[in-house]
Structure formats: C-alpha cells, structure tokens
PDB file of N, CA, C and O in Angstrom:
ATOM      1  N   UNK P   1      94.691  83.766 112.313  1.00  0.00           N
ATOM      2  CA  UNK P   1      95.600  82.488 111.483  1.00  0.00           C
ATOM      3  C   UNK P   1      95.641  83.788 110.433  1.00  0.00           C
ATOM      4  O   UNK P   1      95.061  84.746 109.695  1.00  0.00           O
ATOM      5  N   UNK P   2      97.742  84.687 110.467  1.00  0.00           N
ATOM      6  CA  UNK P   2      98.154  85.462 109.185  1.00  0.00           C
ATOM      7  C   UNK P   2      97.995  85.300 108.253  1.00  0.00           C
ATOM      8  O   UNK P   2      98.047  84.283 108.050  1.00  0.00           O
ATOM      9  N   UNK P   3      97.979  85.831 107.227  1.00  0.00           N
ATOM     10  CA  UNK P   3      97.648  84.803 105.985  1.00  0.00           C
ATOM     11  C   UNK P   3      99.527  85.824 105.232  1.00  0.00           C
ATOM     12  O   UNK P   3      99.465  87.221 104.701  1.00  0.00           O
ATOM     13  N   UNK P   4      99.746  84.862 104.447  1.00  0.00           N
ATOM     14  CA  UNK P   4     101.472  85.592 103.687  1.00  0.00           C
ATOM     15  C   UNK P   4     101.665  85.459 103.064  1.00  0.00           C
ATOM     16  O   UNK P   4     100.653  84.528 102.191  1.00  0.00           O
ATOM     17  N   UNK P   5     102.230  85.829 101.618  1.00  0.00           N
ATOM     18  CA  UNK P   5     102.143  85.518 100.402  1.00  0.00           C
ATOM     19  C   UNK P   5     103.495  85.744 100.733  1.00  0.00           C
ATOM     20  O   UNK P   5     104.601  85.405 101.300  1.00  0.00           O
ATOM     21  N   UNK P   6     103.993  84.386  99.406  1.00  0.00           N
ATOM     22  CA  UNK P   6     105.175  82.980  98.764  1.00  0.00           C
ATOM     23  C   UNK P   6     106.199  84.297  99.146  1.00  0.00           C
ATOM     24  O   UNK P   6     106.104  85.243  97.998  1.00  0.00           O
ATOM     25  N   UNK P   7     107.479  83.693  99.719  1.00  0.00           N
ATOM     26  CA  UNK P   7     108.818  84.110  99.362  1.00  0.00           C
ATOM     27  C   UNK P   7     108.730  85.089  97.523  1.00  0.00           C
ATOM     28  O   UNK P   7     108.617  83.708  96.531  1.00  0.00           O
ATOM     29  N   UNK P   8     109.428  86.504  97.244  1.00  0.00           N
ATOM     30  CA  UNK P   8     109.722  86.418  96.057  1.00  0.00           C
ATOM     31  C   UNK P   8     111.090  86.963  95.781  1.00  0.00           C
ATOM     32  O   UNK P   8     111.310  88.005  96.817  1.00  0.00           O
ATOM     33  N   UNK P   9     111.363  85.838  94.214  1.00  0.00           N
ATOM     34  CA  UNK P   9     112.724  86.067  94.952  1.00  0.00           C
ATOM     35  C   UNK P   9     113.578  87.278  94.627  1.00  0.00           C
ATOM     36  O   UNK P   9     112.734  88.001  93.456  1.00  0.00           O
ATOM     37  N   UNK P  10     114.265  88.766  95.017  1.00  0.00           N
ATOM     38  CA  UNK P  10     114.754  90.011  94.317  1.00  0.00           C
ATOM     39  C   UNK P  10     115.784  89.906  94.911  1.00  0.00           C
ATOM     40  O   UNK P  10     116.680  89.292  95.469  1.00  0.00           O
ATOM     41  N   UNK P  11     116.499  90.433  95.063  1.00  0.00           N
ATOM     42  CA  UNK P  11     118.414  90.758  95.708  1.00  0.00           C
ATOM     43  C   UNK P  11     118.327  92.134  96.707  1.00  0.00           C
ATOM     44  O   UNK P  11     117.266  92.930  95.648  1.00  0.00           O
ATOM     45  N   UNK P  12     118.926  91.821  96.982  1.00  0.00           N
ATOM     46  CA  UNK P  12     118.979  92.979  98.223  1.00  0.00           C
ATOM     47  C   UNK P  12     120.046  93.285  98.743  1.00  0.00           C
ATOM     48  O   UNK P  12     121.199  91.954  98.973  1.00  0.00           O
ATOM     49  N   UNK P  13     119.766  94.002  99.575  1.00  0.00           N
ATOM     50  CA  UNK P  13     121.834  94.157 100.096  1.00  0.00           C
ATOM     51  C   UNK P  13     121.376  94.388 101.807  1.00  0.00           C
ATOM     52  O   UNK P  13     119.679  94.611 103.065  1.00  0.00           O
ATOM     53  N   UNK P  14     122.327  93.067 102.717  1.00  0.00           N
ATOM     54  CA  UNK P  14     122.033  93.178 104.331  1.00  0.00           C
ATOM     55  C   UNK P  14     123.622  93.985 105.000  1.00  0.00           C
ATOM     56  O   UNK P  14     125.065  93.079 103.745  1.00  0.00           O
ATOM     57  N   UNK P  15     123.818  95.461 105.067  1.00  0.00           N
ATOM     58  CA  UNK P  15     124.631  96.090 105.040  1.00  0.00           C
ATOM     59  C   UNK P  15     126.126  95.899 103.825  1.00  0.00           C
ATOM     60  O   UNK P  15     125.532  96.142 102.922  1.00  0.00           O
ATOM     61  N   UNK P  16     127.230  95.198 103.694  1.00  0.00           N
ATOM     62  CA  UNK P  16     127.841  95.098 102.952  1.00  0.00           C
ATOM     63  C   UNK P  16     127.345  94.324 101.499  1.00  0.00           C
ATOM     64  O   UNK P  16     128.442  93.452 100.744  1.00  0.00           O
ATOM     65  N   UNK P  17     126.436  93.338 102.040  1.00  0.00           N
ATOM     66  CA  UNK P  17     126.370  91.650 101.029  1.00  0.00           C
ATOM     67  C   UNK P  17     125.412  91.672 100.589  1.00  0.00           C
ATOM     68  O   UNK P  17     124.034  92.661 100.459  1.00  0.00           O
ATOM     69  N   UNK P  18     125.319  92.055  98.707  1.00  0.00           N
ATOM     70  CA  UNK P  18     124.232  91.876  98.398  1.00  0.00           C
ATOM     71  C   UNK P  18     123.849  89.878  97.996  1.00  0.00           C
ATOM     72  O   UNK P  18     125.220  88.558  97.633  1.00  0.00           O
ATOM     73  N   UNK P  19     122.198  90.091  98.919  1.00  0.00           N
ATOM     74  CA  UNK P  19     121.813  88.730  98.572  1.00  0.00           C
ATOM     75  C   UNK P  19     121.205  88.601  97.446  1.00  0.00           C
ATOM     76  O   UNK P  19     120.592  90.041  96.831  1.00  0.00           O
ATOM     77  N   UNK P  20     121.330  87.059  96.528  1.00  0.00           N
ATOM     78  CA  UNK P  20     120.304  87.360  95.169  1.00  0.00           C
ATOM     79  C   UNK P  20     120.038  85.736  96.192  1.00  0.00           C
ATOM     80  O   UNK P  20     120.255  85.058  95.688  1.00  0.00           O
ATOM     81  N   UNK P  21     118.860  85.818  96.554  1.00  0.00           N
ATOM     82  CA  UNK P  21     117.417  85.183  96.839  1.00  0.00           C
ATOM     83  C   UNK P  21     117.893  83.850  95.346  1.00  0.00           C
ATOM     84  O   UNK P  21     117.770  82.350  95.344  1.00  0.00           O
ATOM     85  N   UNK P  22     117.624  84.194  94.252  1.00  0.00           N
ATOM     86  CA  UNK P  22     116.670  83.299  93.335  1.00  0.00           C
ATOM     87  C   UNK P  22     118.319  82.787  93.348  1.00  0.00           C
ATOM     88  O   UNK P  22     118.179  81.128  92.294  1.00  0.00           O
ATOM     89  N   UNK P  23     119.603  83.118  93.416  1.00  0.00           N
ATOM     90  CA  UNK P  23     120.224  82.276  93.020  1.00  0.00           C
ATOM     91  C   UNK P  23     121.546  81.489  94.154  1.00  0.00           C
ATOM     92  O   UNK P  23     122.233  80.471  94.729  1.00  0.00           O
ATOM     93  N   UNK P  24     120.845  81.393  95.401  1.00  0.00           N
ATOM     94  CA  UNK P  24     121.010  81.452  96.250  1.00  0.00           C
ATOM     95  C   UNK P  24     121.749  81.663  97.425  1.00  0.00           C
ATOM     96  O   UNK P  24     122.921  80.493  97.328  1.00  0.00           O
ATOM     97  N   UNK P  25     122.810  82.714  97.323  1.00  0.00           N
ATOM     98  CA  UNK P  25     123.934  82.741  97.266  1.00  0.00           C
ATOM     99  C   UNK P  25     124.626  84.852  97.983  1.00  0.00           C
ATOM    100  O   UNK P  25     122.964  85.699  97.239  1.00  0.00           O
ATOM    101  N   UNK P  26     125.336  85.531  98.563  1.00  0.00           N
ATOM    102  CA  UNK P  26     125.204  86.268  99.435  1.00  0.00           C
ATOM    103  C   UNK P  26     127.142  86.280  98.367  1.00  0.00           C
ATOM    104  O   UNK P  26     127.831  85.422  99.018  1.00  0.00           O
ATOM    105  N   UNK P  27     127.009  88.458  97.763  1.00  0.00           N
ATOM    106  CA  UNK P  27     128.754  88.494  97.767  1.00  0.00           C
ATOM    107  C   UNK P  27     128.532  90.021  98.377  1.00  0.00           C
ATOM    108  O   UNK P  27     128.563  90.118  99.019  1.00  0.00           O
ATOM    109  N   UNK P  28     130.504  89.215  97.984  1.00  0.00           N
ATOM    110  CA  UNK P  28     130.901  90.970  99.374  1.00  0.00           C
ATOM    111  C   UNK P  28     131.872  90.413  97.915  1.00  0.00           C
ATOM    112  O   UNK P  28     133.021  89.848  98.251  1.00  0.00           O
ATOM    113  N   UNK P  29     133.038  91.704  97.568  1.00  0.00           N
ATOM    114  CA  UNK P  29     133.669  92.179  96.702  1.00  0.00           C
ATOM    115  C   UNK P  29     134.054  90.948  96.767  1.00  0.00           C
ATOM    116  O   UNK P  29     133.206  90.368  95.239  1.00  0.00           O
ATOM    117  N   UNK P  30     135.053  90.149  96.472  1.00  0.00           N
ATOM    118  CA  UNK P  30     135.578  88.416  95.643  1.00  0.00           C
ATOM    119  C   UNK P  30     135.068  87.701  96.649  1.00  0.00           C
ATOM    120  O   UNK P  30     134.992  86.607  96.053  1.00  0.00           O
ATOM    121  N   UNK P  31     134.219  87.578  97.719  1.00  0.00           N
ATOM    122  CA  UNK P  31     133.809  86.773  98.322  1.00  0.00           C
ATOM    123  C   UNK P  31     132.611  86.442  97.921  1.00  0.00           C
ATOM    124  O   UNK P  31     131.375  87.314  98.314  1.00  0.00           O
ATOM    125  N   UNK P  32     132.172  84.868  97.707  1.00  0.00           N
ATOM    126  CA  UNK P  32     131.019  84.596  97.018  1.00  0.00           C
ATOM    127  C   UNK P  32     130.533  83.493  98.374  1.00  0.00           C
ATOM    128  O   UNK P  32     131.109  82.026  99.012  1.00  0.00           O
ATOM    129  N   UNK P  33     129.021  83.229  98.621  1.00  0.00           N
ATOM    130  CA  UNK P  33     129.097  82.357  99.804  1.00  0.00           C
ATOM    131  C   UNK P  33     126.916  81.681  98.758  1.00  0.00           C
ATOM    132  O   UNK P  33     126.564  82.776  99.245  1.00  0.00           O
ATOM    133  N   UNK P  34     127.482  81.064  98.839  1.00  0.00           N
ATOM    134  CA  UNK P  34     125.904  79.865  99.257  1.00  0.00           C
ATOM    135  C   UNK P  34     126.056  79.160 100.460  1.00  0.00           C
ATOM    136  O   UNK P  34     126.087  79.253 100.612  1.00  0.00           O
ATOM    137  N   UNK P  35     124.034  79.649  99.983  1.00  0.00           N
ATOM    138  CA  UNK P  35     123.076  79.482 100.653  1.00  0.00           C
ATOM    139  C   UNK P  35     122.304  77.973 100.374  1.00  0.00           C
ATOM    140  O   UNK P  35     121.920  77.628  99.307  1.00  0.00           O
ATOM    141  N   UNK P  36     122.142  76.900 101.599  1.00  0.00           N
ATOM    142  CA  UNK P  36     120.888  76.366 101.133  1.00  0.00           C
ATOM    143  C   UNK P  36     119.872  76.952 101.103  1.00  0.00           C
ATOM    144  O   UNK P  36     119.271  78.254 101.847  1.00  0.00           O
ATOM    145  N   UNK P  37     118.317  76.787  99.702  1.00  0.00           N
ATOM    146  CA  UNK P  37     117.537  76.947 100.079  1.00  0.00           C
ATOM    147  C   UNK P  37     116.762  77.311 101.035  1.00  0.00           C
ATOM    148  O   UNK P  37     116.517  78.566 101.327  1.00  0.00           O
ATOM    149  N   UNK P  38     116.458  76.020 101.741  1.00  0.00           N
ATOM    150  CA  UNK P  38     115.917  76.888 103.261  1.00  0.00           C
ATOM    151  C   UNK P  38     116.285  77.974 103.657  1.00  0.00           C
ATOM    152  O   UNK P  38     115.715  78.783 104.591  1.00  0.00           O
ATOM    153  N   UNK P  39     117.680  77.859 104.440  1.00  0.00           N
ATOM    154  CA  UNK P  39     119.010  79.250 104.691  1.00  0.00           C
ATOM    155  C   UNK P  39     118.998  80.273 103.871  1.00  0.00           C
ATOM    156  O   UNK P  39     118.398  81.697 104.474  1.00  0.00           O
ATOM    157  N   UNK P  40     118.719  80.203 102.447  1.00  0.00           N
ATOM    158  CA  UNK P  40     117.897  81.517 102.574  1.00  0.00           C
ATOM    159  C   UNK P  40     116.373  82.159 102.336  1.00  0.00           C
ATOM    160  O   UNK P  40     116.028  83.274 102.639  1.00  0.00           O
ATOM    161  N   UNK P  41     115.588  80.642 101.998  1.00  0.00           N
ATOM    162  CA  UNK P  41     114.260  81.376 103.093  1.00  0.00           C
ATOM    163  C   UNK P  41     114.469  82.421 104.563  1.00  0.00           C
ATOM    164  O   UNK P  41     113.376  83.088 104.739  1.00  0.00           O
ATOM    165  N   UNK P  42     114.689  82.101 105.118  1.00  0.00           N
ATOM    166  CA  UNK P  42     114.886  82.269 106.370  1.00  0.00           C
ATOM    167  C   UNK P  42     115.548  83.403 107.062  1.00  0.00           C
ATOM    168  O   UNK P  42     114.958  84.214 106.611  1.00  0.00           O
ATOM    169  N   UNK P  43     116.127  83.712 105.553  1.00  0.00           N
ATOM    170  CA  UNK P  43     117.083  84.892 105.541  1.00  0.00           C
ATOM    171  C   UNK P  43     115.910  86.356 105.226  1.00  0.00           C
ATOM    172  O   UNK P  43     115.924  87.365 105.553  1.00  0.00           O
ATOM    173  N   UNK P  44     115.469  86.041 104.063  1.00  0.00           N
ATOM    174  CA  UNK P  44     114.267  86.371 103.412  1.00  0.00           C
ATOM    175  C   UNK P  44     113.241  86.974 104.109  1.00  0.00           C
ATOM    176  O   UNK P  44     112.712  88.462 104.869  1.00  0.00           O
ATOM    177  N   UNK P  45     112.882  86.479 105.570  1.00  0.00           N
ATOM    178  CA  UNK P  45     111.507  86.470 105.614  1.00  0.00           C
ATOM    179  C   UNK P  45     111.999  87.343 107.165  1.00  0.00           C
ATOM    180  O   UNK P  45     111.949  88.103 107.557  1.00  0.00           O
ATOM    181  N   UNK P  46     113.680  87.302 107.570  1.00  0.00           N
ATOM    182  CA  UNK P  46     114.198  87.984 108.907  1.00  0.00           C
ATOM    183  C   UNK P  46     114.638  89.856 108.393  1.00  0.00           C
ATOM    184  O   UNK P  46     114.961  90.296 108.429  1.00  0.00           O
ATOM    185  N   UNK P  47     114.597  89.151 106.604  1.00  0.00           N
ATOM    186  CA  UNK P  47     115.346  90.541 106.173  1.00  0.00           C
ATOM    187  C   UNK P  47     114.101  91.690 105.828  1.00  0.00           C
ATOM    188  O   UNK P  47     114.581  92.622 105.478  1.00  0.00           O
ATOM    189  N   UNK P  48     113.356  90.604 105.943  1.00  0.00           N
ATOM    190  CA  UNK P  48     111.679  91.417 105.311  1.00  0.00           C
ATOM    191  C   UNK P  48     111.137  92.418 106.150  1.00  0.00           C
ATOM    192  O   UNK P  48     110.170  93.209 106.874  1.00  0.00           O
ATOM    193  N   UNK P  49     111.678  92.256 107.588  1.00  0.00           N
ATOM    194  CA  UNK P  49     111.636  93.084 108.750  1.00  0.00           C
ATOM    195  C   UNK P  49     112.662  93.252 110.199  1.00  0.00           C
ATOM    196  O   UNK P  49     112.796  92.835 110.647  1.00  0.00           O
ATOM    197  N   UNK P  50     113.144  93.244 109.965  1.00  0.00           N
ATOM    198  CA  UNK P  50     114.488  94.426 109.532  1.00  0.00           C
ATOM    199  C   UNK P  50     113.732  94.720 111.843  1.00  0.00           C
ATOM    200  O   UNK P  50     112.858  96.181 111.511  1.00  0.00           O
ATOM    201  N   UNK P  51     114.572  94.014 112.686  1.00  0.00           N
ATOM    202  CA  UNK P  51     114.682  94.544 113.778  1.00  0.00           C
ATOM    203  C   UNK P  51     113.234  94.105 114.749  1.00  0.00           C
ATOM    204  O   UNK P  51     112.925  95.037 116.300  1.00  0.00           O
ATOM    205  N   UNK P  52     113.011  93.425 114.128  1.00  0.00           N
ATOM    206  CA  UNK P  52     111.528  92.883 114.444  1.00  0.00           C
ATOM    207  C   UNK P  52     112.340  91.028 115.071  1.00  0.00           C
ATOM    208  O   UNK P  52     112.744  91.064 114.670  1.00  0.00           O
ATOM    209  N   UNK P  53     111.340  91.034 116.657  1.00  0.00           N
ATOM    210  CA  UNK P  53     111.431  89.920 116.285  1.00  0.00           C
ATOM    211  C   UNK P  53     110.728  88.923 115.566  1.00  0.00           C
ATOM    212  O   UNK P  53     109.290  88.937 115.527  1.00  0.00           O
ATOM    213  N   UNK P  54     110.205  87.700 115.408  1.00  0.00           N
ATOM    214  CA  UNK P  54     110.074  86.444 114.315  1.00  0.00           C
ATOM    215  C   UNK P  54     110.167  85.221 115.442  1.00  0.00           C
ATOM    216  O   UNK P  54     110.269  84.611 115.513  1.00  0.00           O
ATOM    217  N   UNK P  55     108.643  85.325 115.355  1.00  0.00           N
ATOM    218  CA  UNK P  55     109.000  84.176 116.295  1.00  0.00           C
ATOM    219  C   UNK P  55     108.871  82.517 115.437  1.00  0.00           C
ATOM    220  O   UNK P  55     108.804  83.272 113.878  1.00  0.00           O
ATOM    221  N   UNK P  56     108.952  81.869 116.382  1.00  0.00           N
ATOM    222  CA  UNK P  56     109.665  80.279 115.782  1.00  0.00           C
ATOM    223  C   UNK P  56     108.265  79.743 114.199  1.00  0.00           C
ATOM    224  O   UNK P  56     108.412  79.333 113.701  1.00  0.00           O
ATOM    225  N   UNK P  57     106.277  80.990 115.493  1.00  0.00           N
ATOM    226  CA  UNK P  57     105.808  79.914 115.017  1.00  0.00           C
ATOM    227  C   UNK P  57     105.250  80.453 113.764  1.00  0.00           C
ATOM    228  O   UNK P  57     104.870  79.788 112.569  1.00  0.00           O
ATOM    229  N   UNK P  58     105.787  81.822 113.104  1.00  0.00           N
ATOM    230  CA  UNK P  58     106.028  82.492 112.219  1.00  0.00           C
ATOM    231  C   UNK P  58     106.856  81.981 111.108  1.00  0.00           C
ATOM    232  O   UNK P  58     106.548  81.897 109.428  1.00  0.00           O
ATOM    233  N   UNK P  59     107.812  82.331 111.725  1.00  0.00           N
ATOM    234  CA  UNK P  59     108.806  81.288 110.659  1.00  0.00           C
ATOM    235  C   UNK P  59     109.017  80.176 110.499  1.00  0.00           C
ATOM    236  O   UNK P  59     109.095  79.763 108.767  1.00  0.00           O
ATOM    237  N   UNK P  60     108.234  78.712 110.853  1.00  0.00           N
ATOM    238  CA  UNK P  60     108.028  77.744 110.537  1.00  0.00           C
ATOM    239  C   UNK P  60     106.890  77.722 109.631  1.00  0.00           C
ATOM    240  O   UNK P  60     106.785  76.843 108.764  1.00  0.00           O
ATOM    241  N   UNK P  61     105.949  78.586 109.086  1.00  0.00           N
ATOM    242  CA  UNK P  61     104.670  79.041 109.199  1.00  0.00           C
ATOM    243  C   UNK P  61     105.014  79.240 107.623  1.00  0.00           C
ATOM    244  O   UNK P  61     104.695  79.178 106.566  1.00  0.00           O
ATOM    245  N   UNK P  62     105.842  80.485 107.662  1.00  0.00           N
ATOM    246  CA  UNK P  62     105.701  80.402 105.765  1.00  0.00           C
ATOM    247  C   UNK P  62     107.340  79.822 105.561  1.00  0.00           C
ATOM    248  O   UNK P  62     107.006  79.863 103.842  1.00  0.00           O
ATOM    249  N   UNK P  63     108.309  79.185 105.899  1.00  0.00           N
ATOM    250  CA  UNK P  63     109.685  78.521 104.928  1.00  0.00           C
ATOM    251  C   UNK P  63     109.063  76.877 105.392  1.00  0.00           C
ATOM    252  O   UNK P  63     109.355  76.861 103.992  1.00  0.00           O
ATOM    253  N   UNK P  64     108.058  76.513 106.582  1.00  0.00           N
ATOM    254  CA  UNK P  64     107.748  75.083 106.501  1.00  0.00           C
ATOM    255  C   UNK P  64     106.572  74.936 106.614  1.00  0.00           C
ATOM    256  O   UNK P  64     105.662  74.548 106.887  1.00  0.00           O
ATOM    257  N   UNK P  65     104.876  75.776 105.430  1.00  0.00           N
ATOM    258  CA  UNK P  65     105.037  75.495 105.522  1.00  0.00           C
ATOM    259  C   UNK P  65     104.116  74.116 105.762  1.00  0.00           C
ATOM    260  O   UNK P  65     104.067  73.702 104.676  1.00  0.00           O
ATOM    261  N   UNK P  66     103.064  73.687 105.896  1.00  0.00           N
ATOM    262  CA  UNK P  66     102.010  72.361 106.210  1.00  0.00           C
ATOM    263  C   UNK P  66     102.979  71.632 106.609  1.00  0.00           C
ATOM    264  O   UNK P  66     102.344  70.688 106.192  1.00  0.00           O
ATOM    265  N   UNK P  67     104.032  71.680 107.048  1.00  0.00           N
ATOM    266  CA  UNK P  67     105.334  70.191 106.877  1.00  0.00           C
ATOM    267  C   UNK P  67     105.627  71.014 109.019  1.00  0.00           C
ATOM    268  O   UNK P  67     105.648  72.118 109.178  1.00  0.00           O
ATOM    269  N   UNK P  68     105.854  69.231 109.828  1.00  0.00           N
ATOM    270  CA  UNK P  68     106.201  69.341 110.470  1.00  0.00           C
ATOM    271  C   UNK P  68     107.331  69.658 111.304  1.00  0.00           C
ATOM    272  O   UNK P  68     107.983  69.200 109.965  1.00  0.00           O
ATOM    273  N   UNK P  69     107.955  71.109 112.222  1.00  0.00           N
ATOM    274  CA  UNK P  69     109.699  71.250 111.853  1.00  0.00           C
ATOM    275  C   UNK P  69     110.147  71.033 113.274  1.00  0.00           C
ATOM    276  O   UNK P  69     109.688  71.733 113.865  1.00  0.00           O
ATOM    277  N   UNK P  70     111.013  70.448 114.261  1.00  0.00           N
ATOM    278  CA  UNK P  70     111.483  70.582 114.953  1.00  0.00           C
ATOM    279  C   UNK P  70     112.460  71.146 114.915  1.00  0.00           C
ATOM    280  O   UNK P  70     112.373  71.542 114.058  1.00  0.00           O
ATOM    281  N   UNK P  71     113.408  71.077 116.227  1.00  0.00           N
ATOM    282  CA  UNK P  71     113.530  72.112 116.850  1.00  0.00           C
ATOM    283  C   UNK P  71     115.487  72.176 115.645  1.00  0.00           C
ATOM    284  O   UNK P  71     116.529  73.514 115.699  1.00  0.00           O
ATOM    285  N   UNK P  72     116.014  70.986 115.563  1.00  0.00           N
ATOM    286  CA  UNK P  72     116.346  70.623 114.334  1.00  0.00           C
ATOM    287  C   UNK P  72     117.068  71.649 113.054  1.00  0.00           C
ATOM    288  O   UNK P  72     118.095  71.401 113.104  1.00  0.00           O
ATOM    289  N   UNK P  73     115.338  71.583 112.943  1.00  0.00           N
ATOM    290  CA  UNK P  73     115.972  72.238 111.368  1.00  0.00           C
ATOM    291  C   UNK P  73     116.265  73.939 111.914  1.00  0.00           C
ATOM    292  O   UNK P  73     116.797  74.157 110.668  1.00  0.00           O
TER     293      UNK P  73
END
C-alpha cells in the first residue's frame, strides 16, 4: 500500500490559470472561478503528476481516505 502525505495548500499555475487551493479558487485575469473543496483536492492530485494516469483507487485514497466513495462522487 502506498503512503501519501496530506495535500498542502499552495499556489500554482496551469496554463494561464492561477490556482489557489487555500481559497478554493482559480483565476485568469478578471475571471474568477470558485471550486468545492473536494474538487480542488482532485485538481491538486492531478496537477502533482502532469501527464500521468492516476487510478481511481489512488485518487479515492488521497482525496477521500477511509471513506466509501461511489462513482457518483
């Protein structure tokens, strides 16, 4: 079983979007998009491994540790 560290809020860029996990928002110029906290955590996990495939199991383990998650999530 892999051991992961908890996600640490930080600011980073994807394309021309500024991602601010601690504020649950993305911004690009005057455009501002707010995300739900779990959606932001999913984005962080995916951004940590650009170009890699993240399995559903790894994603669930990192974003919803110890919780049963249906495919609807």
